[in-house]
C-alpha positions as a Markdown table, in Angstrom:
| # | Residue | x | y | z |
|---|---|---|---|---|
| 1 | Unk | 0.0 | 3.3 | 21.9 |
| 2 | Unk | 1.4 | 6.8 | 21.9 |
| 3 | Unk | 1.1 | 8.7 | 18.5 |
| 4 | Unk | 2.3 | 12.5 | 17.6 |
| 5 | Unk | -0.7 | 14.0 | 16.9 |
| 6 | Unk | -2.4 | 17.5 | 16.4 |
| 7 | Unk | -5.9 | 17.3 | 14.9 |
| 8 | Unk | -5.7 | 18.9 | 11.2 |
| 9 | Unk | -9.3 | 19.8 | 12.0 |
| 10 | Unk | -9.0 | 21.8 | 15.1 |
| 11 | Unk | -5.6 | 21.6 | 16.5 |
| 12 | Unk | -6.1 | 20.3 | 19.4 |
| 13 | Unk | -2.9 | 17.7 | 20.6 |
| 14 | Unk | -5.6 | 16.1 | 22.6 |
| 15 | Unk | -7.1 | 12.2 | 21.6 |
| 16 | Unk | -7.6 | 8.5 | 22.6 |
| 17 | Unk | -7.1 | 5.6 | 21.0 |
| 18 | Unk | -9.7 | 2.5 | 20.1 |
| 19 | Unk | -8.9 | -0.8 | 18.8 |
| 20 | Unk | -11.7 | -2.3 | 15.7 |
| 21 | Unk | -11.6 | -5.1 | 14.0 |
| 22 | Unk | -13.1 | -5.3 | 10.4 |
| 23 | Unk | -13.9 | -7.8 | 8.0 |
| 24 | Unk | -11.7 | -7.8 | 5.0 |
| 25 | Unk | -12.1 | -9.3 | 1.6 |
| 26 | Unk | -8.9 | -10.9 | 0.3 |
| 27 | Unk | -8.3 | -12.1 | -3.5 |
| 28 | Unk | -9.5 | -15.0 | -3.1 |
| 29 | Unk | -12.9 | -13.5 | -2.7 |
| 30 | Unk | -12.2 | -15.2 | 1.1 |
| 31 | Unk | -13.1 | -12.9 | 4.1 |
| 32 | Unk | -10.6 | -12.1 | 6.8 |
| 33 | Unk | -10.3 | -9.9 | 9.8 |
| 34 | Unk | -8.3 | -7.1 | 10.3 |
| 35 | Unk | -7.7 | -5.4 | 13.3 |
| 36 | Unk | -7.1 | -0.9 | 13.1 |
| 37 | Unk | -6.4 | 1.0 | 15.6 |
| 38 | Unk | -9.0 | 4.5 | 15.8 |
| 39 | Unk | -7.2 | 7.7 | 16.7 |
| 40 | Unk | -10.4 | 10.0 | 17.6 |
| 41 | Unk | -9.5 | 13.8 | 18.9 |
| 42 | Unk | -11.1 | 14.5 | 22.0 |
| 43 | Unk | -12.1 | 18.3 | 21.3 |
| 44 | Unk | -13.9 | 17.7 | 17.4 |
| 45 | Unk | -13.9 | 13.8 | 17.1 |
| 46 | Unk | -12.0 | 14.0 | 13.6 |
| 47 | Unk | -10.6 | 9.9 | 13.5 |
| 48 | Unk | -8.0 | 8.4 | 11.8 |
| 49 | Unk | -7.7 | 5.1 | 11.1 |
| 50 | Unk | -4.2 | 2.8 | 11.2 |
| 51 | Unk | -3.6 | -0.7 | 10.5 |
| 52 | Unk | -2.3 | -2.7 | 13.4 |
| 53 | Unk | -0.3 | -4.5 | 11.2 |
| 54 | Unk | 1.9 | -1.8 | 9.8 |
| 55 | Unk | 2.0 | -0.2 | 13.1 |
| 56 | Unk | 3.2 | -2.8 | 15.3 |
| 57 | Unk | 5.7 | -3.8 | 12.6 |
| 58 | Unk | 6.8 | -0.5 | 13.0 |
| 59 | Unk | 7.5 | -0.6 | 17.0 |
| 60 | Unk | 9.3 | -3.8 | 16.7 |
| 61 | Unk | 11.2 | -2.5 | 14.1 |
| 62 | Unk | 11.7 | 0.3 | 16.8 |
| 63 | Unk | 13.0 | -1.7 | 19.1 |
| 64 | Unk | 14.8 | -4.1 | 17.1 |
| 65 | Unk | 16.9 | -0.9 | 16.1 |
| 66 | Unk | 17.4 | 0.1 | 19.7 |
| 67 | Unk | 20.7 | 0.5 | 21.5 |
| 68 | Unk | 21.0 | -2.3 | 24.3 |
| 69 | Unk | 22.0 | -1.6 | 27.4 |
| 70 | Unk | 25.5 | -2.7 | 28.8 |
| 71 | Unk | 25.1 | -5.2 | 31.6 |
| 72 | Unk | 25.7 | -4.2 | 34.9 |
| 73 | Unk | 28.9 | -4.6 | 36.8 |
């Protein structure tokens, strides 16, 4: 997974991702797992945390939106 990043704390462009998975509490009162992905700066440690879900929704939708390429002759 390849994020634009600069670390608001330091500046550094510099970081490496982690994948968690969390419990979550739906409305039901019923627990669930989510999974996040953890993007931790290098230099300071300063994280940010993503949801998976809204991310990967995102690259398809990336993809989906791509050109396709023309056969070959």
């Amino acid at each position: 997974m390849k994020l634009d990043f600069r670390c608001p704390k330091c500046g550094s462009e510099n970081y490496f991702v982690k994948t968690a998975v969390f419990p979550e509490k739906d409305s039901k009162l019923k627990f669930d797992f989510g999974t996040y992905y953890l993007k931790i700066c290098s230099d300071c440690g300063y994280t940010e945390i993503y949801s998976a879900k809204v991310v990967d929704k995102d690259i398809k939708k990336i993809k989906k939106d791509a050109p396709k390429p023309k056969p070959a002759p």
